[in-house]
Amino acid sequence: MEQFFDPKSIAVIGANDRQGSIGAALIDNLILGGYGGTVVPVNPNHETVRGLKSYRSITEVEPAPEMALIATPIATVPEIVRQCVRAGTQGVIIISAGGKELGEEGAFIEEQIQGAAEGSGMRIIGPNCMGVIRPAKNLNATFAGGMPAKGSLAVISQSGAICAAILDRAAVENMGFSHFVSIGSMLDVDFGDLIDYLGNDGSVKAILLYMENLTNPRKFMSAARAVSRIKPIIVLKAGKSRVGARAASTHIGAMAGEDAVYDAAFKRAGIVRVPSLARLFDCAELMAKQPRPAGTRLAIITNGGGPGVMAADTLAEYGLEPAPLSDEIMAKLGEILPPYWSRGNPIDILGNATVERFVSVLELCLASREFDGILIIMVPQDLTAPEDVAAALAKLVRRKRVPVFASWMGGQRIAEAVDILNQADIPTYETPERAVRAFLYMVEYTRNLELLSQAPPKLPTELYFNRDQVFRTIYECFEQETEMLSEIQSKEVLAAYGIPVNPTVLAVSADEAVALAGDMDMPVAMKLVSPDISHKSDAGGVQLDLRNEEDIRRAFHRIVAGARAHNPEARIVGVSLQPFIAGADFEVLLGSKTDDNFGPVLCFGSGGVFAELLDDKALGLPPLNRLLARRMMEATRILPLLAGNRNTPPADLDKLEELLVRLSQLVIDFPEIVEMDINPVLIKNGEPCAVDARIRIHRTEGHTNNLNNLHLVISPYPQHLERHDLTDMQMPLFIRPIKPEDAPLFVELFNSLTPTSIYYRFFSVVKTLSPEILARFTQVDYDREISFVALDDDEEGTERMLGVANIVGEPDGRRGEFSVLIGDPWQGKGIGAKLLLQCLEIAQERGMEIVWGTVLAENRYMIALGKKLGFTIKQGEDPSEYKLTIDLKTAKL
């Protein structure tokens, strides 16, 4: 990707001297922006452009330009791309519009462009884009005039108009950028590629996205989950009004609309989502200029009572309050402020506040450790010039531990003051509400990091799943050419995955219903069974609390009559009978829906017949562990009730977590399940039981219950890679991929290391593992990282981690860096060789070409291991280090 952001030479194909043309704007912006590389005009109709020699074709240029900007009619672009491939150009930005956004003809042209570049290794940005800007390199490869200030904020946008708006606003707010990318139609380079690239660039402190759609959700999720751990990603996703469940046949299908699924995906990736362009600007300005807060404790300094209340009210919308003031702070403020100050937070320093009063209070707040952020509000008044206050504050906050931001309220009177603050990198907002919301977006990112670093608890027992039973049930339905499983079949599927259901039988007549009910404990519930009526309640197809034969006969006839009235053409198979659970404490809903972009999406929320009306739900993406399941539950309004309310016994939350984990595994294993509605799950005396269920299936290309799980956007735990083995010294090992739940085992392994072993692995003195570092080792993305642990089991069956080895792949998947860590008591027993060999074999299967690692010269164990496995060993640039490299294209492992 480097050729787009630091090219040594650029060809402008379609360059010309015609004022107002894109070709002229592109070459002017490169020259006037101060780009230091070579600019080459390409236009067969011009001998020179802007005084530079023009070439008829890029193939005539020697040496070949590293990057080409194409601004010619879209129909000419496929041939031009072929010429770029022949010339050896590494990157192409297609400015030209008229691709798939215009219909089939444009889509066909894009296919031709892809075909022209296929197999060449060339990367393409566009078509229908503005280009890229890299201020630090004086590179403006767009048709937007001017060069934004240098900064640490990277912007990726699908909309050229949004790009122009951000650039214009940035000039007013003194916002600087590290990278600015308009990606257009994403024929090749997409959000995932750029997030990966920018995540590895140290000059980037935060990444802003304007998104309309995704082309490769799995790549996007993988990149975002990795990068959001080290720098914030903020997204404005357009298109909220689209409904993704038009023909939903279950409650879940109706409730899991497209935009809600995007929300769930962003949360899982640690991304902060903003709802509007104004909020994007506000959040970006604060992210770019100020440190991130450690928490929510906000100090509000104001010279007007009303604006302070507005700020406090905005905090209250999010369930927060201004930070309480300690007795010490109160006493010190009492010495500074007049006797009639507010004596609380917001700190009202009164309308007659002088410059000195503003400074004294801000100094006190900055020196305190009681605040995570400081908002300064000023309303213009005649006694104190706003620009004098701004200048004093600008000097004071050059070094700050917490974010400091301002709301200078007014118009022309405060314009000079706002400019002073902007130049001092103090974000300014027109209203206190906007200022507080921007701060809370930063708080959300801080919370994201905390959540991403939490280690999930293990389940108390290993879960068992009867996959063969589910496979048989699904394919029996396919043979019968039905896509909607009956309630009884649906419950068989759930039971096979350990989800508790109440026993249910089928009756095809009133007499059979009476006979079957006689074998059950009364009362019973009766429900319609029809493949053509999915919402039984709508057709009067649910009859409850049936206590005798007469009740059962009447219920049967009511159900049949109601079904025929609801849909005269509906096939009526019969009715289901099951024990009636009276007096349930709670009703919840579980389910899943397959989304076009993100695959299976799980749902948890308030259940019953009012589920859609209540709209109390949380969505999540598989795979789930207990921690992720609990987070889903915590996002619903029913959870406080489930925890116990007055005389109602609490639900067993651990079992609900387990149900969600089991449901997650079901949709992982069976992509044929496209909708699943388990509603209600009744909870009585704490115990959950699914009393109704509907599952819709769809035949896939063969049974895709394969090893790659391509129907998922997050790679699940690769259980098929588990194996038992023996070292060369006949030591038994259980080798498997690492799990997030392994955090406690990893800590024990770390504690077994001597200081020397720690130094060999970490190249520094590390005494403890922070939650962030621990999460980095144990919560891996199985798509981009290969990480195996070696375990043994003592006589009591307690797991013990003996070592770990991993290969972290680079974004292109061709190269990866390895590392090995073996506990001191088990070094020299061949464990490291087994683990690293396993990692190398998987890397080779995935098509990785080069694996390398850096080893300290005194680490003789690792050097010997490298020789044993066929690594090439060379001294590094630092004489105290060796670089070990293996070529997997030729290695025989």
Coordinates of C-alpha atoms in Angstrom, one line a residue, residues 390-631:
A390 CA -8.8 32.1 25.5
A391 CA -5.2 33.3 25.3
A392 CA -4.7 32.7 29.0
L393 CA -6.2 29.2 28.8
A394 CA -4.2 28.4 25.7
K395 CA -1.0 29.0 27.6
L396 CA -2.1 26.9 30.6
V397 CA -3.1 23.7 28.8
R398 CA -0.1 23.1 26.6
R399 CA 0.7 20.1 28.8
K400 CA -2.4 18.2 29.9
R401 CA -3.1 14.9 31.4
V402 CA -6.8 14.9 30.7
P403 CA -8.8 16.2 27.7
V404 CA -9.6 19.9 28.0
F405 CA -12.2 21.3 25.6
A406 CA -14.4 24.4 25.4
S407 CA -17.8 25.7 24.5
W408 CA -17.5 29.4 23.7
M409 CA -21.1 30.4 23.2
G410 CA -22.1 33.2 20.8
G411 CA -21.3 34.5 17.4
Q412 CA -19.1 37.3 16.1
R413 CA -18.2 38.4 19.6
I414 CA -16.3 35.2 20.3
A415 CA -14.8 34.5 16.8
E416 CA -11.3 35.7 17.7
A417 CA -11.4 33.7 20.9
V418 CA -12.4 30.5 19.1
D419 CA -9.6 31.0 16.6
I420 CA -7.1 31.3 19.5
L421 CA -8.4 28.1 21.1
N422 CA -8.3 26.2 17.8
Q423 CA -4.7 27.3 17.1
A424 CA -3.8 26.0 20.6
D425 CA -5.5 22.6 19.8
I426 CA -8.3 23.2 22.3
P427 CA -11.5 21.8 20.6
T428 CA -14.4 24.3 20.6
Y429 CA -18.1 23.6 20.4
E430 CA -21.0 25.9 19.7
T431 CA -23.1 24.4 22.5
P432 CA -22.3 22.5 25.8
E433 CA -24.4 19.5 24.6
R434 CA -22.1 19.0 21.6
A435 CA -19.1 19.3 23.8
V436 CA -20.3 16.7 26.3
R437 CA -21.3 14.2 23.6
A438 CA -17.9 14.4 22.0
F439 CA -16.3 13.7 25.3
L440 CA -18.6 10.7 25.9
Y441 CA -17.6 9.2 22.5
M442 CA -14.0 9.3 23.8
V443 CA -15.2 7.6 27.0
E444 CA -16.9 4.9 24.9
Y445 CA -13.7 4.1 23.2
T446 CA -11.9 3.8 26.5
R447 CA -14.7 1.4 27.6
N448 CA -14.2 -0.5 24.4
L449 CA -10.6 -1.1 25.2
E450 CA -11.5 -2.3 28.7
L451 CA -14.0 -4.7 27.4
L452 CA -11.6 -6.0 24.7
S453 CA -9.1 -6.7 27.4
Q454 CA -11.4 -8.6 29.7
A455 CA -10.7 -12.4 30.0
P456 CA -13.9 -14.5 29.7
P457 CA -14.6 -17.1 32.4
K458 CA -14.6 -20.7 31.4
L459 CA -17.8 -22.7 31.3
P460 CA -18.0 -25.1 34.3
T461 CA -18.0 -28.2 32.0
E462 CA -17.2 -29.0 28.4
L463 CA -20.2 -28.6 26.2
Y464 CA -21.5 -31.6 24.2
F465 CA -23.2 -31.2 20.8
N466 CA -25.0 -33.9 18.8
R467 CA -24.2 -32.6 15.4
D468 CA -25.3 -35.8 13.6
Q469 CA -28.8 -35.5 15.0
V470 CA -29.1 -31.9 13.7
F471 CA -27.6 -32.9 10.3
R472 CA -30.2 -35.7 9.9
T473 CA -33.1 -33.4 10.9
I474 CA -32.1 -30.6 8.5
Y475 CA -31.6 -32.9 5.5
E476 CA -34.8 -34.8 6.1
C477 CA -36.5 -31.4 5.7
F478 CA -34.6 -30.7 2.5
E479 CA -35.7 -34.1 1.1
Q480 CA -39.3 -33.1 1.9
E481 CA -38.7 -29.8 0.2
T482 CA -39.6 -27.7 3.2
E483 CA -37.6 -24.8 4.6
M484 CA -39.6 -24.3 7.8
L485 CA -39.0 -26.8 10.5
S486 CA -42.0 -27.7 12.7
E487 CA -42.0 -26.9 16.4
I488 CA -41.2 -30.5 17.2
Q489 CA -38.3 -30.6 14.7
S490 CA -37.0 -27.3 15.9
K491 CA -37.0 -28.5 19.5
E492 CA -35.1 -31.6 18.4
V493 CA -32.4 -29.4 17.0
L494 CA -32.2 -27.3 20.1
A495 CA -32.1 -30.4 22.4
A496 CA -29.3 -31.8 20.3
Y497 CA -27.3 -28.8 21.3
G498 CA -28.1 -28.9 25.0
I499 CA -30.8 -26.2 25.0
P500 CA -33.5 -27.3 27.5
V501 CA -37.0 -27.7 25.9
N502 CA -40.2 -29.1 27.2
P503 CA -41.3 -32.5 25.8
T504 CA -43.6 -32.0 22.8
V505 CA -45.6 -34.5 20.7
L506 CA -47.7 -34.2 17.5
A507 CA -51.4 -35.0 17.3
V508 CA -53.2 -35.1 13.9
S509 CA -56.8 -35.4 15.3
A510 CA -58.8 -34.4 18.3
D511 CA -59.0 -38.1 19.4
E512 CA -55.2 -38.5 19.2
A513 CA -54.7 -35.2 21.1
V514 CA -56.9 -36.6 23.9
A515 CA -55.0 -39.9 24.0
L516 CA -51.6 -38.2 24.0
A517 CA -52.6 -35.7 26.7
G518 CA -53.6 -38.6 28.9
D519 CA -49.9 -39.5 29.1
M520 CA -49.0 -36.0 30.3
D521 CA -49.4 -34.2 33.5
M522 CA -52.2 -31.7 33.2
P523 CA -52.5 -28.9 32.3
V524 CA -51.2 -28.9 28.8
A525 CA -50.6 -26.4 26.0
M526 CA -51.7 -27.0 22.4
K527 CA -50.3 -25.2 19.3
L528 CA -50.9 -25.3 15.6
V529 CA -48.5 -27.1 13.4
S530 CA -48.5 -25.7 9.9
P531 CA -45.6 -25.1 7.5
D532 CA -47.6 -22.1 6.0
I533 CA -48.3 -20.2 9.2
S534 CA -45.2 -19.3 11.2
H535 CA -46.8 -16.8 13.7
K536 CA -49.3 -19.2 15.3
S537 CA -50.7 -16.6 17.7
D538 CA -51.9 -14.5 14.8
A539 CA -54.1 -17.3 13.6
G540 CA -55.4 -18.3 17.1
G541 CA -53.1 -21.2 17.0
V542 CA -52.1 -21.3 20.6
Q543 CA -54.3 -22.6 23.4
L544 CA -53.0 -22.7 27.0
D545 CA -53.9 -24.2 30.3
L546 CA -56.0 -27.1 29.0
R547 CA -57.1 -29.2 32.0
N548 CA -59.3 -32.0 30.7
E549 CA -60.6 -33.9 27.7
E550 CA -63.3 -31.3 26.9
D551 CA -60.8 -28.5 27.0
I552 CA -58.5 -30.4 24.6
R553 CA -61.3 -31.2 22.1
R554 CA -62.5 -27.6 22.1
A555 CA -59.0 -26.3 21.7
F556 CA -58.2 -28.6 18.8
H557 CA -61.3 -27.4 16.8
R558 CA -60.6 -23.7 17.7
I559 CA -57.1 -24.0 16.4
V560 CA -58.1 -25.7 13.1
A561 CA -60.9 -23.2 12.5
G562 CA -58.7 -20.2 13.3
A563 CA -56.0 -21.5 10.9
R564 CA -58.5 -21.9 8.1
A565 CA -59.9 -18.5 8.6
H566 CA -56.4 -17.0 8.7
N567 CA -55.2 -18.8 5.6
P568 CA -57.6 -21.1 3.8
E569 CA -54.8 -22.5 1.6
A570 CA -52.5 -23.4 4.6
R571 CA -51.5 -27.0 5.2
I572 CA -52.5 -28.1 8.6
V573 CA -50.3 -31.0 9.8
G574 CA -51.9 -31.1 13.3
V575 CA -51.2 -29.7 16.7
S576 CA -48.4 -30.0 19.2
L577 CA -49.0 -30.9 22.8
Q578 CA -46.7 -30.1 25.7
P579 CA -46.8 -29.5 29.4
F580 CA -48.1 -26.0 30.2
I581 CA -45.7 -24.1 32.4
A582 CA -47.8 -21.8 34.6
G583 CA -46.6 -18.9 36.5
A584 CA -43.3 -18.3 34.8
D585 CA -41.2 -15.6 36.4
F586 CA -39.8 -14.2 33.1
E587 CA -40.2 -14.6 29.3
V588 CA -37.1 -14.1 27.2
L589 CA -36.3 -14.5 23.5
L590 CA -33.3 -16.1 21.9
G591 CA -32.7 -16.5 18.2
S592 CA -30.6 -15.9 15.1
K593 CA -30.9 -14.5 11.6
T594 CA -28.5 -14.7 8.7
D595 CA -27.5 -11.2 7.5
D596 CA -26.4 -10.6 3.9
N597 CA -23.2 -8.9 5.1
F598 CA -22.3 -10.3 8.5
G599 CA -23.7 -13.9 8.3
P600 CA -25.5 -15.3 11.4
V601 CA -26.5 -12.7 14.0
L602 CA -27.6 -13.8 17.5
C603 CA -30.4 -12.1 19.4
F604 CA -31.4 -12.0 23.1
G605 CA -34.1 -9.9 24.7
S606 CA -37.6 -9.7 26.3
G607 CA -39.8 -12.4 24.9
G608 CA -43.5 -13.4 24.6
V609 CA -46.2 -12.2 22.2
F610 CA -45.1 -8.5 22.8
A611 CA -41.5 -9.1 21.8
E612 CA -41.6 -6.9 18.7
L613 CA -43.6 -4.2 20.4
L614 CA -41.3 -4.0 23.4
D615 CA -38.2 -4.1 21.1
D616 CA -36.0 -4.9 24.0
K617 CA -33.1 -6.8 22.3
A618 CA -29.4 -7.0 21.9
L619 CA -27.6 -8.5 18.9
G620 CA -24.3 -10.2 18.8
L621 CA -22.0 -12.0 16.3
P622 CA -20.8 -15.5 16.8
P623 CA -18.6 -17.0 18.1
L624 CA -19.7 -16.2 21.6
N625 CA -18.0 -16.9 24.9
R626 CA -19.5 -16.3 28.4
L627 CA -18.2 -12.8 28.6
L628 CA -19.7 -11.8 25.2
A629 CA -22.9 -13.5 26.1
R630 CA -23.2 -11.5 29.3
R631 CA -22.5 -8.3 27.4

